[in-house]
PDB file of C-alpha atoms in Angstrom:
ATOM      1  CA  UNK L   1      -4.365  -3.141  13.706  1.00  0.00           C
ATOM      2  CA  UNK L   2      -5.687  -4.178  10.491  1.00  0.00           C
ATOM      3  CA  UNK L   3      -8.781  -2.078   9.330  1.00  0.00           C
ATOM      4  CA  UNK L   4     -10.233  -3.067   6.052  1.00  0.00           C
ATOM      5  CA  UNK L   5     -11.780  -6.362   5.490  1.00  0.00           C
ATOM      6  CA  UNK L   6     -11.729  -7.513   1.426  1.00  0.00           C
ATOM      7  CA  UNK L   7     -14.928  -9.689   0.419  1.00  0.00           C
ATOM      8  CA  UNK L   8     -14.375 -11.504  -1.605  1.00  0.00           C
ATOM      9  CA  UNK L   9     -10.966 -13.077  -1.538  1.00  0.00           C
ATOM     10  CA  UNK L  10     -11.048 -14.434  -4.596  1.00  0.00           C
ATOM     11  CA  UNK L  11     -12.927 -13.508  -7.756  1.00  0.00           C
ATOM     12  CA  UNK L  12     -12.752 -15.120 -11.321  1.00  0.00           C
ATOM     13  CA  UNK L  13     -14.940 -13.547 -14.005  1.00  0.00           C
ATOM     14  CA  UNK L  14     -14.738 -14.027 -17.487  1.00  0.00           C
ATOM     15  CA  UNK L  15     -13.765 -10.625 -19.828  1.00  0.00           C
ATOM     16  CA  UNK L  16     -16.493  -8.361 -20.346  1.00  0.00           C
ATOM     17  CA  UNK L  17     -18.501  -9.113 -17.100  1.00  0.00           C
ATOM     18  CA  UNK L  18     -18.654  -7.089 -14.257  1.00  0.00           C
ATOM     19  CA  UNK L  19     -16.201  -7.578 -11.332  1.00  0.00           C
ATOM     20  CA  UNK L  20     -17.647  -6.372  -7.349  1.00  0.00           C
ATOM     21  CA  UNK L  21     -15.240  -5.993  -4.510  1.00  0.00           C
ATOM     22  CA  UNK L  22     -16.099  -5.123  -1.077  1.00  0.00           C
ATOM     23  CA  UNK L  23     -14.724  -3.849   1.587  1.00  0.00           C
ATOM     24  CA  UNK L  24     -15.813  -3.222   4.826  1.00  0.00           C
ATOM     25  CA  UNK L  25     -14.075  -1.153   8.400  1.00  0.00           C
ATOM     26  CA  UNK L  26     -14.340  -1.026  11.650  1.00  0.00           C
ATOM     27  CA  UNK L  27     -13.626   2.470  13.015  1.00  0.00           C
ATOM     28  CA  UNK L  28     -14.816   6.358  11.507  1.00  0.00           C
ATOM     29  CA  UNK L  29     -12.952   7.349   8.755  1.00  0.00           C
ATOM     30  CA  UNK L  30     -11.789  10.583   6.753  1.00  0.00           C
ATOM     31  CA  UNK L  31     -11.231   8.792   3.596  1.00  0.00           C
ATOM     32  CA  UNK L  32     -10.960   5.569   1.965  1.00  0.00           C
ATOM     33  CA  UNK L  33      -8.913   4.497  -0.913  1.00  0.00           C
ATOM     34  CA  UNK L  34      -8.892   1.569  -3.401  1.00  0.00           C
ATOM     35  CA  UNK L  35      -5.661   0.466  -5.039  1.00  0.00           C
ATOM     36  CA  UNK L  36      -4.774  -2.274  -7.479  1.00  0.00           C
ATOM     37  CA  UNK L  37      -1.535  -4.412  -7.649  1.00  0.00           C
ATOM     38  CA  UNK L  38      -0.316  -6.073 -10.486  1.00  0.00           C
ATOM     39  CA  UNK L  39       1.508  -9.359 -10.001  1.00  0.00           C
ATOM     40  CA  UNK L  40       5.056  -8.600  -8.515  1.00  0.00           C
ATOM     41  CA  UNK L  41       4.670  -4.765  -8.437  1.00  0.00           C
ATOM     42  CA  UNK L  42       3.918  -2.335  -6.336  1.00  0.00           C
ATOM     43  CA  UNK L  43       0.278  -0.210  -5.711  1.00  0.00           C
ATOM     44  CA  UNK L  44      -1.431   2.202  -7.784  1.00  0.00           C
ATOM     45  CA  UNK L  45      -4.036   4.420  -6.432  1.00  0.00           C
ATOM     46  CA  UNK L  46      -7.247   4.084  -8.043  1.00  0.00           C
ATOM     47  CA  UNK L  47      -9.884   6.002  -6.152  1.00  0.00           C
ATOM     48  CA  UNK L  48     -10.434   8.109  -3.011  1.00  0.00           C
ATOM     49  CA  UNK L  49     -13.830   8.512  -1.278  1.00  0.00           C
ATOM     50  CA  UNK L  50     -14.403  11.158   1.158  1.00  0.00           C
ATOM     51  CA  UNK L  51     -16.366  10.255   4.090  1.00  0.00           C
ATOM     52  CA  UNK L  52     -18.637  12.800   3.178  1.00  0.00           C
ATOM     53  CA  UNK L  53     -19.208  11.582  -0.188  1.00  0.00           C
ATOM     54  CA  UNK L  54     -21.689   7.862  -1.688  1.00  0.00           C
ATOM     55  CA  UNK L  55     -20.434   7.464  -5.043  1.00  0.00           C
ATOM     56  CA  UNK L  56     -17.860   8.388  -7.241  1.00  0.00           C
ATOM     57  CA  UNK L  57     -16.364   7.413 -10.886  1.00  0.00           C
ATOM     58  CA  UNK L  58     -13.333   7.508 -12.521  1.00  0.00           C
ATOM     59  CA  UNK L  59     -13.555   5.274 -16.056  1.00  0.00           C
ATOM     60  CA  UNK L  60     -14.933   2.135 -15.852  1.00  0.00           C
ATOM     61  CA  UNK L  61     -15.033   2.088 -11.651  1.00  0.00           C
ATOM     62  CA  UNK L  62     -17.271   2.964  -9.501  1.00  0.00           C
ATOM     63  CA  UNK L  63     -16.480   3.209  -5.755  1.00  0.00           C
ATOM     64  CA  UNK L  64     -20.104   3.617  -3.215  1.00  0.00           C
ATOM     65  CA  UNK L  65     -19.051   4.613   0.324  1.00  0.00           C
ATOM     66  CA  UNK L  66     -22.292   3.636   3.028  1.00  0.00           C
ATOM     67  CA  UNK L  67     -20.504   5.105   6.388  1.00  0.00           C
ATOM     68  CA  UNK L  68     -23.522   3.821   8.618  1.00  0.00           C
ATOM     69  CA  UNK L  69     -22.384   0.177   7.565  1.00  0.00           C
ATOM     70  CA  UNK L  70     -18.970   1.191   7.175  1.00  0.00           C
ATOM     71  CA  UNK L  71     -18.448  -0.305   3.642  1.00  0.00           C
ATOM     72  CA  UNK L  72     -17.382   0.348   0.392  1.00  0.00           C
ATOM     73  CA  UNK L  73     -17.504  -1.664  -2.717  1.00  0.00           C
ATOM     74  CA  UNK L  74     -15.242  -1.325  -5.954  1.00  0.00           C
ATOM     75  CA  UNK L  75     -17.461  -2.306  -9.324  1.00  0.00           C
ATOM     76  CA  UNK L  76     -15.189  -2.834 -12.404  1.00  0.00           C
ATOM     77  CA  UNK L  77     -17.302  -3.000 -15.575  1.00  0.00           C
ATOM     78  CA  UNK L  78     -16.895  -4.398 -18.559  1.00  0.00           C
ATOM     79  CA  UNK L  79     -13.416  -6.220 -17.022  1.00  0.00           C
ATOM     80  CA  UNK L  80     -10.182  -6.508 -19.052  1.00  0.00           C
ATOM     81  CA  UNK L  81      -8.066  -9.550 -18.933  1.00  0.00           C
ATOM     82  CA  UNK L  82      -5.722  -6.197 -17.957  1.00  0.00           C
ATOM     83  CA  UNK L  83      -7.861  -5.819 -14.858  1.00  0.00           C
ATOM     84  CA  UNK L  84      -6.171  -8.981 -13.128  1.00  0.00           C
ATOM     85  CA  UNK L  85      -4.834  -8.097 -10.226  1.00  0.00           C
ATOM     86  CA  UNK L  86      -5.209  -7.779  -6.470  1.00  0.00           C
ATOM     87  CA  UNK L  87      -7.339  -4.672  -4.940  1.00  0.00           C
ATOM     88  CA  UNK L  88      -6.777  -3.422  -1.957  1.00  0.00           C
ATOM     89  CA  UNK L  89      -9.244  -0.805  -0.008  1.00  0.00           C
ATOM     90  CA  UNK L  90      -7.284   1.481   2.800  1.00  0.00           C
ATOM     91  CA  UNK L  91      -8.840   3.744   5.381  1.00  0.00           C
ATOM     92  CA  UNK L  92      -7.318   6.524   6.804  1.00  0.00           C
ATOM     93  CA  UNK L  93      -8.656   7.171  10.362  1.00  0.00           C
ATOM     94  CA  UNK L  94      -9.898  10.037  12.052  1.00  0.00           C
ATOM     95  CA  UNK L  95      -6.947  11.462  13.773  1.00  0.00           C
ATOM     96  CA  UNK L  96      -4.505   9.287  12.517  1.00  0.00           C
ATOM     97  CA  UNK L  97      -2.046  10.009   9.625  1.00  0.00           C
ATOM     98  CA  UNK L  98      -1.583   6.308   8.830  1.00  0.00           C
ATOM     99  CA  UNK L  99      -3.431   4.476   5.725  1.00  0.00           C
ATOM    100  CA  UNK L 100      -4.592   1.306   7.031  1.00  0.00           C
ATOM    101  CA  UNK L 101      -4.660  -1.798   4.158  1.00  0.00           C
ATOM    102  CA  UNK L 102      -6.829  -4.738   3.923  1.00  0.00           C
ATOM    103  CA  UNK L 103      -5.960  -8.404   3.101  1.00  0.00           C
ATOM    104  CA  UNK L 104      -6.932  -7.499  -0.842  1.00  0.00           C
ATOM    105  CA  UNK L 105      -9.504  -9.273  -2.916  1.00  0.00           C
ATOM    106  CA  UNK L 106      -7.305 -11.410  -6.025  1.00  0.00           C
ATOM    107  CA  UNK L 107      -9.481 -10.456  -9.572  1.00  0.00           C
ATOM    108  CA  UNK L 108      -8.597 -12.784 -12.126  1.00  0.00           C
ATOM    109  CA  UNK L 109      -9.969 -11.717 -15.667  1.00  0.00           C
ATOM    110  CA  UNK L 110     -10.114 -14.768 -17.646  1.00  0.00           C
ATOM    111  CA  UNK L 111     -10.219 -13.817 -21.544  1.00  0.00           C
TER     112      UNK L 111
ATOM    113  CA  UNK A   1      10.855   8.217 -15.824  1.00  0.00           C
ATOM    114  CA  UNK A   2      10.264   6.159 -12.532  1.00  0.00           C
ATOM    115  CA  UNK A   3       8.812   8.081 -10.063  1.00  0.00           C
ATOM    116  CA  UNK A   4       8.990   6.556  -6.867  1.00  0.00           C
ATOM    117  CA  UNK A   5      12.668   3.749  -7.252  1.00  0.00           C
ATOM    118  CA  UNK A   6      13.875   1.436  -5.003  1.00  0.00           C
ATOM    119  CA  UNK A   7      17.467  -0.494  -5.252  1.00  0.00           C
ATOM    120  CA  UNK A   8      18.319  -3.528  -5.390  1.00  0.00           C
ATOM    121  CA  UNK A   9      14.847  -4.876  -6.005  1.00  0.00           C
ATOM    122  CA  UNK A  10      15.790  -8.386  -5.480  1.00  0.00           C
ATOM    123  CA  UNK A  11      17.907  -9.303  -1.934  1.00  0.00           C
ATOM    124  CA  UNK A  12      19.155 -12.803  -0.687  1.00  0.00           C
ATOM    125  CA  UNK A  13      21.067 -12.880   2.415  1.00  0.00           C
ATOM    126  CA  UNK A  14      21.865 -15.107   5.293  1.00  0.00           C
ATOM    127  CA  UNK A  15      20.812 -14.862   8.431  1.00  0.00           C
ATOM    128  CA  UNK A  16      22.279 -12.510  10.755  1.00  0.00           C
ATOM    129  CA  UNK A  17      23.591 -10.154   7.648  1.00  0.00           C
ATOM    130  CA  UNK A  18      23.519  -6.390   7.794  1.00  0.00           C
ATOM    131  CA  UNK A  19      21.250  -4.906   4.789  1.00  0.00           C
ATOM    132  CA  UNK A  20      19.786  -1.619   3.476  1.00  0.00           C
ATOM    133  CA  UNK A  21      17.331  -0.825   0.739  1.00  0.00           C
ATOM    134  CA  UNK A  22      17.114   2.759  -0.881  1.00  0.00           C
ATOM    135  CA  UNK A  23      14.625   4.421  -2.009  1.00  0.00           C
ATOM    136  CA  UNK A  24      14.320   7.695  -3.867  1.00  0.00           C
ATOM    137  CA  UNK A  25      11.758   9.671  -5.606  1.00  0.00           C
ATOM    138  CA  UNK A  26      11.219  12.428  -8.163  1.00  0.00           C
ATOM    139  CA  UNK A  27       7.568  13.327  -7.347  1.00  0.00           C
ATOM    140  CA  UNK A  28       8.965  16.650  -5.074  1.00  0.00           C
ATOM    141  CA  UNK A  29       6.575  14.989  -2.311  1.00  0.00           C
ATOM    142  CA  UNK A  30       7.165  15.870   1.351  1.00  0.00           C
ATOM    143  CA  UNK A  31       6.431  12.493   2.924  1.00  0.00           C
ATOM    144  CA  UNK A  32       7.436   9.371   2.165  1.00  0.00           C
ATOM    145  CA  UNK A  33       6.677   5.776   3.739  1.00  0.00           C
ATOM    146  CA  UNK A  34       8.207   2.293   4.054  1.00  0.00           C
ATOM    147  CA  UNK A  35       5.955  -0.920   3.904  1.00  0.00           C
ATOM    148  CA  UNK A  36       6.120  -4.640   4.493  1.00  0.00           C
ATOM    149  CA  UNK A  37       4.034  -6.657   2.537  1.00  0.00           C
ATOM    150  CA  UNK A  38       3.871 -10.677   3.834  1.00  0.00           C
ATOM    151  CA  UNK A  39       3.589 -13.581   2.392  1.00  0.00           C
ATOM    152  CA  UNK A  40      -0.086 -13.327   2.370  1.00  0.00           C
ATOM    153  CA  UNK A  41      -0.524 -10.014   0.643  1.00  0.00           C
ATOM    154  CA  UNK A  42      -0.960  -7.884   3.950  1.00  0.00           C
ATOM    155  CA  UNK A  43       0.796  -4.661   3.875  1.00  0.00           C
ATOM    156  CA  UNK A  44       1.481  -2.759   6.694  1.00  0.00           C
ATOM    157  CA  UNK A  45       3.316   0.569   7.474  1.00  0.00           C
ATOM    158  CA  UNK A  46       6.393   0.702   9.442  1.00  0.00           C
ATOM    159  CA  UNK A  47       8.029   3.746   9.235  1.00  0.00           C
ATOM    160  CA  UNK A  48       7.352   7.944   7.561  1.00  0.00           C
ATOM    161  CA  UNK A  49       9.240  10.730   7.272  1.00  0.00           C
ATOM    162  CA  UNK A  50       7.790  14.254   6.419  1.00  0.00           C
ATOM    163  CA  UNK A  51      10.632  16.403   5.584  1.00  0.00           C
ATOM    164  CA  UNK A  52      13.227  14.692   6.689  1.00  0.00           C
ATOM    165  CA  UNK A  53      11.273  14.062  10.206  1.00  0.00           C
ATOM    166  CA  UNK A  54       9.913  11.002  11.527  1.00  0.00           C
ATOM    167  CA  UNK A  55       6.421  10.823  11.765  1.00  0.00           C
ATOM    168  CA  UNK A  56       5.147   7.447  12.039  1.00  0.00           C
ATOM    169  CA  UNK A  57       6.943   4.944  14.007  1.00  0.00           C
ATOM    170  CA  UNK A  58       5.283   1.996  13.857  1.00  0.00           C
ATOM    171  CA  UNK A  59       6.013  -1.323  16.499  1.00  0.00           C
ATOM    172  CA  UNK A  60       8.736  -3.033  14.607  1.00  0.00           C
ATOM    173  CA  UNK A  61      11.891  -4.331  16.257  1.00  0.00           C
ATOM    174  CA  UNK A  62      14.593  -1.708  16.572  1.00  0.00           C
ATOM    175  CA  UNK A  63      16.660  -3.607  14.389  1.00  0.00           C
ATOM    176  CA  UNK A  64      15.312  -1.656  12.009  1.00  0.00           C
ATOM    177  CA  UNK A  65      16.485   1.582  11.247  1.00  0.00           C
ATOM    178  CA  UNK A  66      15.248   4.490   8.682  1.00  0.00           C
ATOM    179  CA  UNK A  67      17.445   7.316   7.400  1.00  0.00           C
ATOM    180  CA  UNK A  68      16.105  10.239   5.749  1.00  0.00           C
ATOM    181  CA  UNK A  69      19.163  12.091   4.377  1.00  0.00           C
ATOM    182  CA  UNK A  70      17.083  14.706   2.226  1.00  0.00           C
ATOM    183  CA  UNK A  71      13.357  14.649   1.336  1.00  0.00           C
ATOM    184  CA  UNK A  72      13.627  12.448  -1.737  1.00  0.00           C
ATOM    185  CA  UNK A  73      14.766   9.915  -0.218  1.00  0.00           C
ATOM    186  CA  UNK A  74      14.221   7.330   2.637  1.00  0.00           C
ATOM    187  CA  UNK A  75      16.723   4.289   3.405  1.00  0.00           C
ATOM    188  CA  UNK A  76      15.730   1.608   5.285  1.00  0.00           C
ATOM    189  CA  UNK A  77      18.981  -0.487   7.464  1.00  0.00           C
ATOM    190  CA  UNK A  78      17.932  -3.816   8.940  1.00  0.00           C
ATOM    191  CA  UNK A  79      20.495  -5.055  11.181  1.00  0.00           C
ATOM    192  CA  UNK A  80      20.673  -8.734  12.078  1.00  0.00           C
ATOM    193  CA  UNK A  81      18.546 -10.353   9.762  1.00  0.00           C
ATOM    194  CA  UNK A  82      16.044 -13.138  10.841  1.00  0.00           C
ATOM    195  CA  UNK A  83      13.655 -15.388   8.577  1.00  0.00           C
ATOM    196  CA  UNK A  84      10.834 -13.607   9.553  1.00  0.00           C
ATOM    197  CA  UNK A  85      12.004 -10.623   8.067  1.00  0.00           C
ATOM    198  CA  UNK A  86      11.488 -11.890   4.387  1.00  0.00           C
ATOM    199  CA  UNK A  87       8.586 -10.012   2.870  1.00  0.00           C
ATOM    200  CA  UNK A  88       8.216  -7.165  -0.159  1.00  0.00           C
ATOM    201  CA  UNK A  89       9.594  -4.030   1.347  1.00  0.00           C
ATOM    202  CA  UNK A  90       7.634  -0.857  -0.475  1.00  0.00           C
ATOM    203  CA  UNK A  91       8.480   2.599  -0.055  1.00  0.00           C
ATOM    204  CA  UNK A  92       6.141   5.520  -1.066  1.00  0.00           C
ATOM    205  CA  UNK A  93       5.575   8.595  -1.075  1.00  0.00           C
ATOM    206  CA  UNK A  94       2.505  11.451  -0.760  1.00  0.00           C
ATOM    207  CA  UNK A  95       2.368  15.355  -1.685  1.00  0.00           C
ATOM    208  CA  UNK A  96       2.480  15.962   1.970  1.00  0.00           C
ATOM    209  CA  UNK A  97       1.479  14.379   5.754  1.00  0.00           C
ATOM    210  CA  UNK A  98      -2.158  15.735   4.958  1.00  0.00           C
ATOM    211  CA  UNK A  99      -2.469  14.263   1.267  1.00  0.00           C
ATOM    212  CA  UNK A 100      -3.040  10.456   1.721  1.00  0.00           C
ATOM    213  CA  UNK A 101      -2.346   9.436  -1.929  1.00  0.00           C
ATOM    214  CA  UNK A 102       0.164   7.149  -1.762  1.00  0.00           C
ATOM    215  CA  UNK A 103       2.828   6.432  -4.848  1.00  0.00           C
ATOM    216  CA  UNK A 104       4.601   3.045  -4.641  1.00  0.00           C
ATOM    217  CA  UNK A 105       7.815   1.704  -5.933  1.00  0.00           C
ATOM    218  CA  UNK A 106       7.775  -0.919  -7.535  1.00  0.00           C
ATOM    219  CA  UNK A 107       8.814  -3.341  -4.409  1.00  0.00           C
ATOM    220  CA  UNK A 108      12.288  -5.195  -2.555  1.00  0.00           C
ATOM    221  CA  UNK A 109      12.001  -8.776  -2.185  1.00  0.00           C
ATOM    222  CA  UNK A 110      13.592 -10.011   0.415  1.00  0.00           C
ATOM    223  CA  UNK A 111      14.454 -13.547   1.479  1.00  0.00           C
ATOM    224  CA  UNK A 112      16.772 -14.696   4.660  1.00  0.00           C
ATOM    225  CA  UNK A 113      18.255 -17.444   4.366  1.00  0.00           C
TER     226      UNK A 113
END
């Protein structure tokens, strides 16, 4: 069953401004992962969040993980007309072995 | 080099057909995964194979089939087409059945005809 729940769908910013994505799950977690796909490809891992950890960066992202409201949000600063895409957030569930996808949030990047 | 391939990454067949889609990697990873990815973006696990050994079987009809032959690769055989099996068929791959990075290929877009 589906687990992660992208919010927004959609999201148009213009270059240079600074690009949320949320996600939010239903069930405990180990771990939970943000990807981006490009148009026609396939996904690259951005990020992992341990359940045990609330923030973490790599480059210009910045992933917060709030297990008592079972969220996360992606922040993308200073966006890229590069950074259009579709991000995806997947859990991986205590006990299971399977990553779980949302629906994705589409980031258009408008230069 | 490519490190997680797929072949052919385009596929248009008629209904009813016999088809298979390979996949291979070069990572040295133990585990590797097969996707479907529909029309509206949501992708969703169907098969994985850690060491040659099935692993994850998700609920999809038996008409599908994977085939480990070695660790580097995974095939996936889908017998008797059916229009609802067009989608973007992704393979991956992890380290191992504990490490939940996941490396895609780059996709196989299928459409029944």
């Amino acid at each position: 069953s589906q687990q992660g729940e992208e919010d927004p769908q959609a999201l148009s910013i213009q270059e240079g401004e600074n690009a949320t994505m949320n996600c939010s799950y239903k069930t405990s977690i180990n771990n939970l992962q943000w990807y981006r796909q490009n148009s026609g490809r396939g996904l690259v891992h951005l990020i992992l969040i341990r359940s045990n950890e609330r923030e973490k960066h790599s480059g210009r992202l910045r992933v917060t993980l709030d297990t008592s409201k079972k969220s996360s949000s992606l922040l993308i600063t200073a966006s890229r007309a590069a950074d259009t895409a579709s991000y995806f957030c997947a859990t991986l569930q205590g006990g299971s072995e399977k990553l779980v996808f949302g629906k994705g949030t589409k980031l258009t990047v408008n230069p | 080099d490519t490190a997680v391939s797929q072949t052919p990454k385009y596929l248009v067949t008629q209904m009813g057909n016999d088809k298979s889609i390979k996949c291979e990697q070069n990572l040295g990873h133990d585990t590797m995964y097969w996707y479907k990815q529909d029309s509206k973006k949501f992708l969703k696990i169907m098969f994985s194979y850690n060491n040659k050994e099935l692993i994850i079987n998700e609920t999809v009809p038996n008409r599908f089939s994977p085939k480990s032959p070695d660790k580097a690769h995974l095939n996936l055989h889908i017998n008797s087409l059916e229009l609802g099996d067009s989608a973007v068929y992704f393979c991956a791959s992890s380290l191992s059945r504990g490490i939940q990075t996941q490396y895609f290929g780059p996709g196989t877009r299928l459409l029944v005809l």
